[in-house]
Amino acid sequence: MKERIKSLAKTYAPDLIACRRHLHSHPELSFQEYETSKFIQSKLGEYGIPYTAGVAGTGVVALIKGRNPEKKVIALRADIDALPIEEANNVPYKSQTPGVMHACGHDVHTTVILGAARILQELRNEFEGTVKILFQPGEEKHPGGASLMIKDGALENPKPDAILGLHVLPTMETGKLGFRAGQYMASADEIYITVKSKGGHAAAPHLTADTILIASNLVVSLQQIVSRNNNPFSPSVLSICAFNGGFTTNVIPSEVKLMGTFRAMDETWRFRAHELIRKQSTELVRAMGAEIDIDILVGYPMVYNNEAVTATARSLAEDYMGKDNVEDTELRMGAEDFAFYSQVIPACFFRLGTGNKARGITHGVHTPLFDVDESALEIGSGTMAYLATQF
């Protein structure tokens, strides 16, 4: 089976590159992936794979039934949306949509899973069980397309025994895969704070509450939430990333707006921290004479890689790629809405190396110069197909 999959992945490699380049040239923002969804549907139809469209809006769910289809169900997930970034690469497949770019590799993820689906469909009489394919919208935008896919029944009829997903990693050379069991990626919540007073003249600060000064104190104070309350052995980050207020040199503004993010690896600490942020912010601002509006938007939970599923996936990846090409990957404070799946069924989310230092392919995700070594498409498709058949 392994050699059959490797041969098919190699045969389809040129098609995979063409597919990825088409997707890269035509990116669409979260929950607006209409043409992307149509393209995925056309490919599934070309491969003879039955599917259901319109899941969570633009999502697509496909089923590939092998022998004894009830024996097991393994799900493979790809995200399909792009980012609001202007591409700076000078390549033939550069984004044709101004201000939108596949800067996080979702074009790669979609292509890899399409490639795996094609291989699995061709080999469906040679493996047991069912493979469920999820093409998911809106990974980059709250509330996360994964949560909406689950609400729309994507994990039912049939319910997967496990789900696998992958993500590009430009700091890992192409030809390598990265795995980590247990806690893997952080939860991510958004913080919105408005400090309010009546405003006033800069020369008469005693006649108002200085929103700039109060907000400045608040930014500093909030850093103590993590440093003095969280277990130091449990990673957590609170970052205020926007401070907006004022418009001239001699007016104390009536309001200052702060925005930030809170990340955690522990769900209990996560929600305790929310309470501390609200309490400390409210009491500090009011003690300094102003009023406050505070909103904490609960985002993606922590990605948890089931130990047994991850051990099996890693062992199979080592068999497919060779042990020397499978590495441990570090904890990451970035977030992924794959986390929603990992909270519902046993899951494994791993990394696909896409970097190539010799060719200068080193730029990080979410940057205008991000690109990938396209030979990773063959590797990713073959690996995913092998894992699905052997699990």
mmCIF file of C-alpha atoms in Angstrom:
data_model
loop_
_atom_site.group_PDB
_atom_site.id
_atom_site.type_symbol
_atom_site.label_atom_id
_atom_site.label_comp_id
_atom_site.label_asym_id
_atom_site.label_seq_id
_atom_site.Cartn_x
_atom_site.Cartn_y
_atom_site.Cartn_z
ATOM 1 C CA MET A 1 0.000 0.000 0.000
ATOM 2 C CA LYS A 2 2.784 2.423 0.913
ATOM 3 C CA GLU A 3 4.501 2.079 -2.450
ATOM 4 C CA ARG A 4 1.182 2.364 -4.286
ATOM 5 C CA ILE A 5 0.417 5.617 -2.480
ATOM 6 C CA LYS A 6 3.891 7.021 -3.087
ATOM 7 C CA SER A 7 3.606 6.179 -6.781
ATOM 8 C CA LEU A 8 0.206 7.849 -7.102
ATOM 9 C CA ALA A 9 1.348 10.925 -5.167
ATOM 10 C CA LYS A 10 4.303 11.266 -7.520
ATOM 11 C CA THR A 11 2.093 10.769 -10.573
ATOM 12 C CA TYR A 12 -0.356 13.432 -9.415
ATOM 13 C CA ALA A 13 2.345 15.905 -8.309
ATOM 14 C CA PRO A 14 2.080 18.132 -11.422
ATOM 15 C CA ASP A 15 -1.692 18.319 -10.971
ATOM 16 C CA LEU A 16 -1.221 19.168 -7.308
ATOM 17 C CA ILE A 17 1.067 22.083 -8.186
ATOM 18 C CA ALA A 18 -1.447 23.353 -10.766
ATOM 19 C CA CYS A 19 -4.246 23.041 -8.225
ATOM 20 C CA ARG A 20 -2.324 24.917 -5.537
ATOM 21 C CA ARG A 21 -1.355 27.680 -7.954
ATOM 22 C CA HIS A 22 -4.955 28.134 -9.043
ATOM 23 C CA LEU A 23 -6.071 28.453 -5.439
ATOM 24 C CA HIS A 24 -3.186 30.773 -4.612
ATOM 25 C CA SER A 25 -4.051 33.035 -7.533
ATOM 26 C CA HIS A 26 -7.702 33.242 -6.514
ATOM 27 C CA PRO A 27 -7.825 33.672 -2.730
ATOM 28 C CA GLU A 28 -11.035 34.481 -0.882
ATOM 29 C CA LEU A 29 -11.547 35.829 2.619
ATOM 30 C CA SER A 30 -13.136 33.908 5.493
ATOM 31 C CA PHE A 31 -16.744 32.866 4.889
ATOM 32 C CA GLN A 32 -16.557 34.319 1.364
ATOM 33 C CA GLU A 33 -14.919 31.267 -0.260
ATOM 34 C CA TYR A 34 -17.610 30.839 -2.928
ATOM 35 C CA GLU A 35 -15.390 30.190 -5.949
ATOM 36 C CA THR A 36 -12.961 28.163 -3.850
ATOM 37 C CA SER A 37 -15.833 25.927 -2.790
ATOM 38 C CA LYS A 38 -16.967 25.524 -6.402
ATOM 39 C CA PHE A 39 -13.415 24.591 -7.389
ATOM 40 C CA ILE A 40 -13.227 21.950 -4.660
ATOM 41 C CA GLN A 41 -16.582 20.554 -5.741
ATOM 42 C CA SER A 42 -15.425 20.382 -9.364
ATOM 43 C CA LYS A 43 -12.322 18.442 -8.347
ATOM 44 C CA LEU A 44 -14.274 16.009 -6.202
ATOM 45 C CA GLY A 45 -16.681 15.483 -9.082
ATOM 46 C CA GLU A 46 -13.744 14.888 -11.422
ATOM 47 C CA TYR A 47 -12.406 12.238 -9.019
ATOM 48 C CA GLY A 48 -15.822 10.595 -8.674
ATOM 49 C CA ILE A 49 -16.095 11.351 -4.952
ATOM 50 C CA PRO A 50 -19.583 12.019 -3.520
ATOM 51 C CA TYR A 51 -19.886 15.171 -1.443
ATOM 52 C CA THR A 52 -22.239 17.553 0.314
ATOM 53 C CA ALA A 53 -21.799 21.281 -0.294
ATOM 54 C CA GLY A 54 -23.087 24.260 1.670
ATOM 55 C CA VAL A 55 -21.926 23.002 5.058
ATOM 56 C CA ALA A 56 -21.373 26.030 7.320
ATOM 57 C CA GLY A 57 -21.941 28.157 4.213
ATOM 58 C CA THR A 58 -19.076 27.379 1.845
ATOM 59 C CA GLY A 59 -17.817 24.160 3.434
ATOM 60 C CA VAL A 60 -17.767 20.809 1.663
ATOM 61 C CA VAL A 61 -17.888 17.326 3.197
ATOM 62 C CA ALA A 62 -16.958 14.277 1.119
ATOM 63 C CA LEU A 63 -17.042 10.534 1.831
ATOM 64 C CA ILE A 64 -14.769 7.832 0.460
ATOM 65 C CA LYS A 65 -15.926 4.341 1.362
ATOM 66 C CA GLY A 66 -13.466 1.490 1.339
ATOM 67 C CA ARG A 67 -14.167 -2.160 2.041
ATOM 68 C CA ASN A 68 -16.213 -2.740 5.211
ATOM 69 C CA PRO A 69 -17.025 0.985 5.432
ATOM 70 C CA GLU A 70 -18.524 0.692 8.938
ATOM 71 C CA LYS A 71 -15.323 -0.725 10.432
ATOM 72 C CA LYS A 72 -13.770 2.706 11.113
ATOM 73 C CA VAL A 73 -14.170 6.341 10.085
ATOM 74 C CA ILE A 74 -11.152 8.630 9.802
ATOM 75 C CA ALA A 75 -11.648 12.340 9.056
ATOM 76 C CA LEU A 76 -9.187 14.562 7.203
ATOM 77 C CA ARG A 77 -9.582 18.343 7.458
ATOM 78 C CA ALA A 78 -8.453 21.239 5.276
ATOM 79 C CA ASP A 79 -9.172 24.957 5.769
ATOM 80 C CA ILE A 80 -9.871 26.976 2.634
ATOM 81 C CA ASP A 81 -9.858 30.720 3.466
ATOM 82 C CA ALA A 82 -7.214 33.390 2.844
ATOM 83 C CA LEU A 83 -6.033 36.526 4.666
ATOM 84 C CA PRO A 84 -6.463 40.296 4.071
ATOM 85 C CA ILE A 85 -2.807 40.757 3.030
ATOM 86 C CA GLU A 86 -1.403 42.295 -0.157
ATOM 87 C CA GLU A 87 0.978 39.774 -1.718
ATOM 88 C CA ALA A 88 4.517 40.996 -2.429
ATOM 89 C CA ASN A 89 5.826 37.900 -4.219
ATOM 90 C CA ASN A 90 6.714 38.282 -7.890
ATOM 91 C CA VAL A 91 5.596 34.856 -9.099
ATOM 92 C CA PRO A 92 3.365 33.683 -11.974
ATOM 93 C CA TYR A 93 0.746 32.458 -9.505
ATOM 94 C CA LYS A 94 0.627 35.693 -7.495
ATOM 95 C CA SER A 95 -2.747 36.591 -6.010
ATOM 96 C CA GLN A 96 -5.049 38.227 -8.524
ATOM 97 C CA THR A 97 -7.294 39.594 -5.780
ATOM 98 C CA PRO A 98 -6.049 42.948 -4.447
ATOM 99 C CA GLY A 99 -5.461 42.901 -0.721
ATOM 100 C CA VAL A 100 -6.129 39.173 -0.317
ATOM 101 C CA MET A 101 -3.512 36.437 -0.137
ATOM 102 C CA HIS A 102 -3.094 32.806 0.863
ATOM 103 C CA ALA A 103 -0.459 33.862 3.381
ATOM 104 C CA CYS A 104 -1.133 31.022 5.837
ATOM 105 C CA GLY A 105 -0.876 28.086 3.450
ATOM 106 C CA HIS A 106 -4.538 27.147 3.306
ATOM 107 C CA ASP A 107 -4.131 26.739 -0.454
ATOM 108 C CA VAL A 108 -1.553 24.059 0.394
ATOM 109 C CA HIS A 109 -3.827 22.409 2.956
ATOM 110 C CA THR A 110 -6.714 22.270 0.487
ATOM 111 C CA THR A 111 -4.517 20.895 -2.289
ATOM 112 C CA VAL A 112 -2.949 18.275 -0.025
ATOM 113 C CA ILE A 113 -6.329 16.973 1.099
ATOM 114 C CA LEU A 114 -7.690 17.014 -2.461
ATOM 115 C CA GLY A 115 -4.637 14.994 -3.490
ATOM 116 C CA ALA A 116 -5.123 12.555 -0.624
ATOM 117 C CA ALA A 117 -8.802 12.213 -1.531
ATOM 118 C CA ARG A 118 -7.911 11.408 -5.133
ATOM 119 C CA ILE A 119 -5.469 8.710 -4.023
ATOM 120 C CA LEU A 120 -7.940 7.246 -1.548
ATOM 121 C CA GLN A 121 -10.714 7.142 -4.114
ATOM 122 C CA GLU A 122 -8.470 5.220 -6.516
ATOM 123 C CA LEU A 123 -7.475 2.764 -3.785
ATOM 124 C CA ARG A 124 -10.896 2.471 -2.116
ATOM 125 C CA ASN A 125 -11.097 -1.284 -2.787
ATOM 126 C CA GLU A 126 -7.730 -1.828 -1.109
ATOM 127 C CA PHE A 127 -8.388 -0.440 2.397
ATOM 128 C CA GLU A 128 -11.068 -0.868 5.044
ATOM 129 C CA GLY A 129 -13.292 1.776 6.543
ATOM 130 C CA THR A 130 -14.524 5.209 5.517
ATOM 131 C CA VAL A 131 -12.570 8.422 5.086
ATOM 132 C CA LYS A 132 -14.497 11.635 5.700
ATOM 133 C CA ILE A 133 -13.056 14.761 4.093
ATOM 134 C CA LEU A 134 -13.802 18.196 5.567
ATOM 135 C CA PHE A 135 -13.088 21.334 3.536
ATOM 136 C CA GLN A 136 -13.753 24.035 6.094
ATOM 137 C CA PRO A 137 -14.308 27.785 5.678
ATOM 138 C CA GLY A 138 -13.341 30.628 7.963
ATOM 139 C CA GLU A 139 -10.396 29.363 10.006
ATOM 140 C CA GLU A 140 -8.993 32.889 10.226
ATOM 141 C CA LYS A 141 -12.085 34.619 11.566
ATOM 142 C CA HIS A 142 -14.228 34.407 14.704
ATOM 143 C CA PRO A 143 -16.158 32.245 15.519
ATOM 144 C CA GLY A 144 -14.087 29.835 13.435
ATOM 145 C CA GLY A 145 -15.495 27.719 10.646
ATOM 146 C CA ALA A 146 -14.711 24.529 12.552
ATOM 147 C CA SER A 147 -17.287 25.411 15.217
ATOM 148 C CA LEU A 148 -19.877 26.047 12.514
ATOM 149 C CA MET A 149 -19.028 22.819 10.678
ATOM 150 C CA ILE A 150 -19.607 20.905 13.915
ATOM 151 C CA LYS A 151 -22.945 22.692 14.475
ATOM 152 C CA ASP A 152 -23.924 21.775 10.915
ATOM 153 C CA GLY A 153 -23.332 18.089 11.630
ATOM 154 C CA ALA A 154 -20.011 17.599 9.829
ATOM 155 C CA LEU A 155 -18.902 15.147 12.517
ATOM 156 C CA GLU A 156 -22.068 13.069 12.341
ATOM 157 C CA ASN A 157 -23.471 10.434 9.981
ATOM 158 C CA PRO A 158 -20.940 8.924 10.140
ATOM 159 C CA LYS A 159 -19.086 10.114 13.243
ATOM 160 C CA PRO A 160 -15.302 9.874 12.848
ATOM 161 C CA ASP A 161 -13.262 7.778 15.253
ATOM 162 C CA ALA A 162 -10.431 10.281 14.840
ATOM 163 C CA ILE A 163 -9.605 13.411 12.862
ATOM 164 C CA LEU A 164 -6.287 14.449 11.313
ATOM 165 C CA GLY A 165 -5.162 17.861 10.112
ATOM 166 C CA LEU A 166 -1.908 19.458 9.067
ATOM 167 C CA HIS A 167 -0.424 22.926 8.761
ATOM 168 C CA VAL A 168 2.487 24.299 6.759
ATOM 169 C CA LEU A 169 5.638 25.198 8.682
ATOM 170 C CA PRO A 170 8.099 27.410 6.768
ATOM 171 C CA THR A 171 10.796 27.042 9.433
ATOM 172 C CA MET A 172 10.848 23.279 8.799
ATOM 173 C CA GLU A 173 12.542 22.089 5.621
ATOM 174 C CA THR A 174 10.429 20.337 3.010
ATOM 175 C CA GLY A 175 10.628 16.594 3.498
ATOM 176 C CA LYS A 176 10.116 16.838 7.251
ATOM 177 C CA LEU A 177 7.021 16.363 9.399
ATOM 178 C CA GLY A 178 6.493 17.547 12.992
ATOM 179 C CA PHE A 179 4.377 15.984 15.747
ATOM 180 C CA ARG A 180 3.570 16.757 19.373
ATOM 181 C CA ALA A 181 1.176 14.897 21.668
ATOM 182 C CA GLY A 182 -1.020 16.526 24.302
ATOM 183 C CA GLN A 183 -1.186 20.317 24.626
ATOM 184 C CA TYR A 184 -0.095 21.813 21.338
ATOM 185 C CA MET A 185 -1.558 25.217 20.479
ATOM 186 C CA ALA A 186 -3.041 27.903 22.701
ATOM 187 C CA SER A 187 -6.574 29.126 23.116
ATOM 188 C CA ALA A 188 -7.118 32.640 21.751
ATOM 189 C CA ASP A 189 -9.513 35.278 23.058
ATOM 190 C CA GLU A 190 -9.925 38.912 21.996
ATOM 191 C CA ILE A 191 -9.964 41.778 24.502
ATOM 192 C CA TYR A 192 -11.723 45.091 23.779
ATOM 193 C CA ILE A 193 -11.581 47.897 26.372
ATOM 194 C CA THR A 194 -12.821 51.481 26.213
ATOM 195 C CA VAL A 195 -11.749 53.950 28.934
ATOM 196 C CA LYS A 196 -14.205 56.882 29.107
ATOM 197 C CA SER A 197 -14.449 60.297 30.761
ATOM 198 C CA LYS A 198 -15.828 63.716 29.767
ATOM 199 C CA GLY A 199 -12.460 64.795 28.294
ATOM 200 C CA GLY A 200 -11.003 68.243 28.718
ATOM 201 C CA HIS A 201 -8.192 70.712 28.198
ATOM 202 C CA ALA A 202 -4.651 69.374 28.550
ATOM 203 C CA ALA A 203 -3.764 72.404 30.727
ATOM 204 C CA ALA A 204 -6.515 71.547 33.209
ATOM 205 C CA PRO A 205 -6.207 67.782 33.852
ATOM 206 C CA HIS A 206 -7.691 68.252 37.337
ATOM 207 C CA LEU A 207 -11.070 68.969 35.767
ATOM 208 C CA THR A 208 -11.421 65.572 34.107
ATOM 209 C CA ALA A 209 -10.090 62.046 34.266
ATOM 210 C CA ASP A 210 -7.064 61.626 32.008
ATOM 211 C CA THR A 211 -8.037 58.701 29.800
ATOM 212 C CA ILE A 212 -4.563 58.508 28.226
ATOM 213 C CA LEU A 213 -2.875 58.201 31.629
ATOM 214 C CA ILE A 214 -5.471 55.753 32.932
ATOM 215 C CA ALA A 215 -5.254 53.547 29.850
ATOM 216 C CA SER A 216 -1.454 53.613 30.081
ATOM 217 C CA ASN A 217 -1.627 52.434 33.688
ATOM 218 C CA LEU A 218 -4.057 49.741 32.662
ATOM 219 C CA VAL A 219 -1.740 48.378 29.953
ATOM 220 C CA VAL A 220 1.060 48.032 32.494
ATOM 221 C CA SER A 221 -1.195 46.637 35.196
ATOM 222 C CA LEU A 222 -2.669 43.936 32.977
ATOM 223 C CA GLN A 223 0.751 42.353 32.534
ATOM 224 C CA GLN A 224 0.582 41.291 36.179
ATOM 225 C CA ILE A 225 -2.450 39.105 35.468
ATOM 226 C CA VAL A 226 -0.255 36.438 33.917
ATOM 227 C CA SER A 227 3.006 37.030 35.779
ATOM 228 C CA ARG A 228 1.469 36.974 39.289
ATOM 229 C CA ASN A 229 -1.515 34.623 38.930
ATOM 230 C CA ASN A 230 -0.694 31.940 36.379
ATOM 231 C CA ASN A 231 1.288 28.805 37.100
ATOM 232 C CA PRO A 232 4.671 29.622 35.501
ATOM 233 C CA PHE A 233 4.877 26.078 34.132
ATOM 234 C CA SER A 234 1.737 26.650 32.062
ATOM 235 C CA PRO A 235 2.355 28.962 29.055
ATOM 236 C CA SER A 236 0.098 32.007 28.834
ATOM 237 C CA VAL A 237 0.315 35.385 27.082
ATOM 238 C CA LEU A 238 -1.634 38.630 27.413
ATOM 239 C CA SER A 239 -0.740 41.264 24.817
ATOM 240 C CA ILE A 240 -2.352 44.671 24.324
ATOM 241 C CA CYS A 241 -1.782 45.359 20.658
ATOM 242 C CA ALA A 242 -3.759 48.549 19.957
ATOM 243 C CA PHE A 243 -3.955 51.855 21.873
ATOM 244 C CA ASN A 244 -6.192 54.377 20.164
ATOM 245 C CA GLY A 245 -7.075 57.748 21.628
ATOM 246 C CA GLY A 246 -6.488 61.444 21.181
ATOM 247 C CA PHE A 247 -6.126 63.600 18.092
ATOM 248 C CA THR A 248 -4.068 66.653 19.016
ATOM 249 C CA THR A 249 -1.555 68.079 21.523
ATOM 250 C CA ASN A 250 -3.797 69.921 23.947
ATOM 251 C CA VAL A 251 -6.983 67.878 24.374
ATOM 252 C CA ILE A 252 -7.485 65.035 26.809
ATOM 253 C CA PRO A 253 -9.725 62.689 24.815
ATOM 254 C CA SER A 254 -13.059 61.516 26.128
ATOM 255 C CA GLU A 255 -12.197 57.916 25.384
ATOM 256 C CA VAL A 256 -9.272 55.607 24.671
ATOM 257 C CA LYS A 257 -9.733 52.203 23.076
ATOM 258 C CA LEU A 258 -7.483 49.217 23.765
ATOM 259 C CA MET A 259 -7.438 45.903 21.924
ATOM 260 C CA GLY A 260 -5.477 42.790 22.688
ATOM 261 C CA THR A 261 -5.294 39.028 22.836
ATOM 262 C CA PHE A 262 -5.139 36.477 25.615
ATOM 263 C CA ARG A 263 -3.608 33.036 25.057
ATOM 264 C CA ALA A 264 -3.515 29.997 27.348
ATOM 265 C CA MET A 265 -2.826 26.268 27.382
ATOM 266 C CA ASP A 266 -5.133 25.508 30.313
ATOM 267 C CA GLU A 267 -8.893 25.923 29.939
ATOM 268 C CA THR A 268 -9.500 26.372 33.684
ATOM 269 C CA TRP A 269 -6.882 29.119 33.924
ATOM 270 C CA ARG A 270 -8.202 30.646 30.718
ATOM 271 C CA PHE A 271 -11.597 31.520 32.174
ATOM 272 C CA ARG A 272 -10.225 32.456 35.577
ATOM 273 C CA ALA A 273 -7.963 34.923 33.770
ATOM 274 C CA HIS A 274 -11.001 36.432 32.052
ATOM 275 C CA GLU A 275 -12.491 37.178 35.463
ATOM 276 C CA LEU A 276 -9.223 38.714 36.685
ATOM 277 C CA ILE A 277 -8.896 40.882 33.565
ATOM 278 C CA ARG A 278 -12.438 42.220 34.006
ATOM 279 C CA LYS A 279 -12.043 42.823 37.746
ATOM 280 C CA GLN A 280 -8.611 44.453 37.607
ATOM 281 C CA SER A 281 -9.498 46.636 34.621
ATOM 282 C CA THR A 282 -12.797 47.816 36.075
ATOM 283 C CA GLU A 283 -11.448 48.574 39.535
ATOM 284 C CA LEU A 284 -8.329 50.374 38.310
ATOM 285 C CA VAL A 285 -10.187 52.564 35.827
ATOM 286 C CA ARG A 286 -12.926 53.501 38.281
ATOM 287 C CA ALA A 287 -10.397 54.157 41.047
ATOM 288 C CA MET A 288 -8.745 56.689 38.728
ATOM 289 C CA GLY A 289 -12.027 58.453 38.048
ATOM 290 C CA ALA A 290 -13.108 57.109 34.663
ATOM 291 C CA GLU A 291 -15.612 54.589 33.345
ATOM 292 C CA ILE A 292 -14.949 51.441 31.383
ATOM 293 C CA ASP A 293 -16.541 49.174 28.823
ATOM 294 C CA ILE A 294 -14.854 45.783 28.556
ATOM 295 C CA ASP A 295 -15.636 42.881 26.265
ATOM 296 C CA ILE A 296 -13.744 39.599 26.102
ATOM 297 C CA LEU A 297 -14.631 37.713 22.950
ATOM 298 C CA VAL A 298 -14.185 34.000 23.611
ATOM 299 C CA GLY A 299 -12.356 32.531 20.647
ATOM 300 C CA TYR A 300 -10.753 29.196 19.822
ATOM 301 C CA PRO A 301 -9.982 26.697 22.592
ATOM 302 C CA MET A 302 -6.641 24.950 23.009
ATOM 303 C CA VAL A 303 -5.575 22.398 20.401
ATOM 304 C CA TYR A 304 -5.164 19.081 22.195
ATOM 305 C CA ASN A 305 -3.531 16.216 20.340
ATOM 306 C CA ASN A 306 -4.881 12.936 21.657
ATOM 307 C CA GLU A 307 -1.902 10.918 22.856
ATOM 308 C CA ALA A 308 -2.932 7.592 21.349
ATOM 309 C CA VAL A 309 -4.009 9.067 18.005
ATOM 310 C CA THR A 310 -0.838 11.151 17.769
ATOM 311 C CA ALA A 311 1.381 8.169 18.617
ATOM 312 C CA THR A 312 -0.267 6.138 15.863
ATOM 313 C CA ALA A 313 -0.090 8.990 13.347
ATOM 314 C CA ARG A 314 3.576 9.618 14.130
ATOM 315 C CA SER A 315 4.474 5.936 13.834
ATOM 316 C CA LEU A 316 2.734 5.717 10.465
ATOM 317 C CA ALA A 317 4.430 8.936 9.299
ATOM 318 C CA GLU A 318 7.807 7.469 10.268
ATOM 319 C CA ASP A 319 6.989 4.355 8.277
ATOM 320 C CA TYR A 320 5.991 6.449 5.261
ATOM 321 C CA MET A 321 8.688 9.140 5.395
ATOM 322 C CA GLY A 322 11.469 7.469 7.355
ATOM 323 C CA LYS A 323 12.138 8.027 11.046
ATOM 324 C CA ASP A 324 14.820 10.660 10.412
ATOM 325 C CA ASN A 325 12.277 12.866 8.652
ATOM 326 C CA VAL A 326 9.781 13.016 11.525
ATOM 327 C CA GLU A 327 10.573 15.484 14.298
ATOM 328 C CA ASP A 328 9.212 16.733 17.597
ATOM 329 C CA THR A 329 7.600 20.136 17.285
ATOM 330 C CA GLU A 330 7.379 22.726 20.030
ATOM 331 C CA LEU A 331 4.414 24.160 21.909
ATOM 332 C CA ARG A 332 2.947 27.063 19.979
ATOM 333 C CA MET A 333 1.067 30.075 21.356
ATOM 334 C CA GLY A 334 -0.601 30.592 18.010
ATOM 335 C CA ALA A 335 -4.211 29.432 17.743
ATOM 336 C CA GLU A 336 -6.120 27.191 15.330
ATOM 337 C CA ASP A 337 -9.812 26.466 15.107
ATOM 338 C CA PHE A 338 -8.937 22.797 14.536
ATOM 339 C CA ALA A 339 -9.091 22.991 18.338
ATOM 340 C CA PHE A 340 -12.885 22.702 18.179
ATOM 341 C CA TYR A 341 -12.565 19.266 16.568
ATOM 342 C CA SER A 342 -9.945 18.222 19.124
ATOM 343 C CA GLN A 343 -12.376 19.051 21.930
ATOM 344 C CA VAL A 344 -15.036 16.729 20.459
ATOM 345 C CA ILE A 345 -13.216 13.682 19.034
ATOM 346 C CA PRO A 346 -9.672 12.262 19.272
ATOM 347 C CA ALA A 347 -7.466 14.416 17.050
ATOM 348 C CA CYS A 348 -3.954 14.911 15.746
ATOM 349 C CA PHE A 349 -2.775 18.182 14.204
ATOM 350 C CA PHE A 350 0.745 18.037 12.793
ATOM 351 C CA ARG A 351 3.195 20.108 10.768
ATOM 352 C CA LEU A 352 4.227 19.815 7.135
ATOM 353 C CA GLY A 353 7.644 21.248 6.376
ATOM 354 C CA THR A 354 7.428 23.701 3.454
ATOM 355 C CA GLY A 355 10.650 25.697 3.781
ATOM 356 C CA ASN A 356 13.679 25.605 1.496
ATOM 357 C CA LYS A 357 16.596 27.748 2.677
ATOM 358 C CA ALA A 358 18.640 27.038 -0.442
ATOM 359 C CA ARG A 359 15.906 28.560 -2.594
ATOM 360 C CA GLY A 360 15.149 31.409 -0.198
ATOM 361 C CA ILE A 361 11.745 30.038 0.795
ATOM 362 C CA THR A 362 11.906 31.066 4.438
ATOM 363 C CA HIS A 363 9.314 33.791 5.031
ATOM 364 C CA GLY A 364 6.808 33.207 7.808
ATOM 365 C CA VAL A 365 3.072 32.785 7.560
ATOM 366 C CA HIS A 366 0.887 35.908 7.643
ATOM 367 C CA THR A 367 3.552 37.896 5.761
ATOM 368 C CA PRO A 368 3.361 39.338 2.216
ATOM 369 C CA LEU A 369 6.349 37.240 1.053
ATOM 370 C CA PHE A 370 5.170 33.877 2.350
ATOM 371 C CA ASP A 371 5.557 31.020 -0.133
ATOM 372 C CA VAL A 372 6.188 27.275 -0.039
ATOM 373 C CA ASP A 373 8.379 24.643 -1.637
ATOM 374 C CA GLU A 374 5.748 22.944 -3.761
ATOM 375 C CA SER A 375 7.392 19.535 -3.505
ATOM 376 C CA ALA A 376 5.714 19.440 -0.078
ATOM 377 C CA LEU A 377 2.370 18.915 -1.856
ATOM 378 C CA GLU A 378 3.328 15.402 -2.952
ATOM 379 C CA ILE A 379 4.635 14.597 0.527
ATOM 380 C CA GLY A 380 1.570 15.931 2.311
ATOM 381 C CA SER A 381 -0.928 14.201 0.023
ATOM 382 C CA GLY A 382 0.828 10.870 0.233
ATOM 383 C CA THR A 383 1.270 11.069 3.998
ATOM 384 C CA MET A 384 -2.373 11.926 4.617
ATOM 385 C CA ALA A 385 -3.565 9.129 2.324
ATOM 386 C CA TYR A 386 -1.278 6.611 4.022
ATOM 387 C CA LEU A 387 -2.376 7.631 7.509
ATOM 388 C CA ALA A 388 -6.045 7.373 6.520
ATOM 389 C CA THR A 389 -5.683 3.867 5.090
ATOM 390 C CA GLN A 390 -3.518 2.442 7.884
ATOM 391 C CA PHE A 391 -5.098 3.991 10.983
#
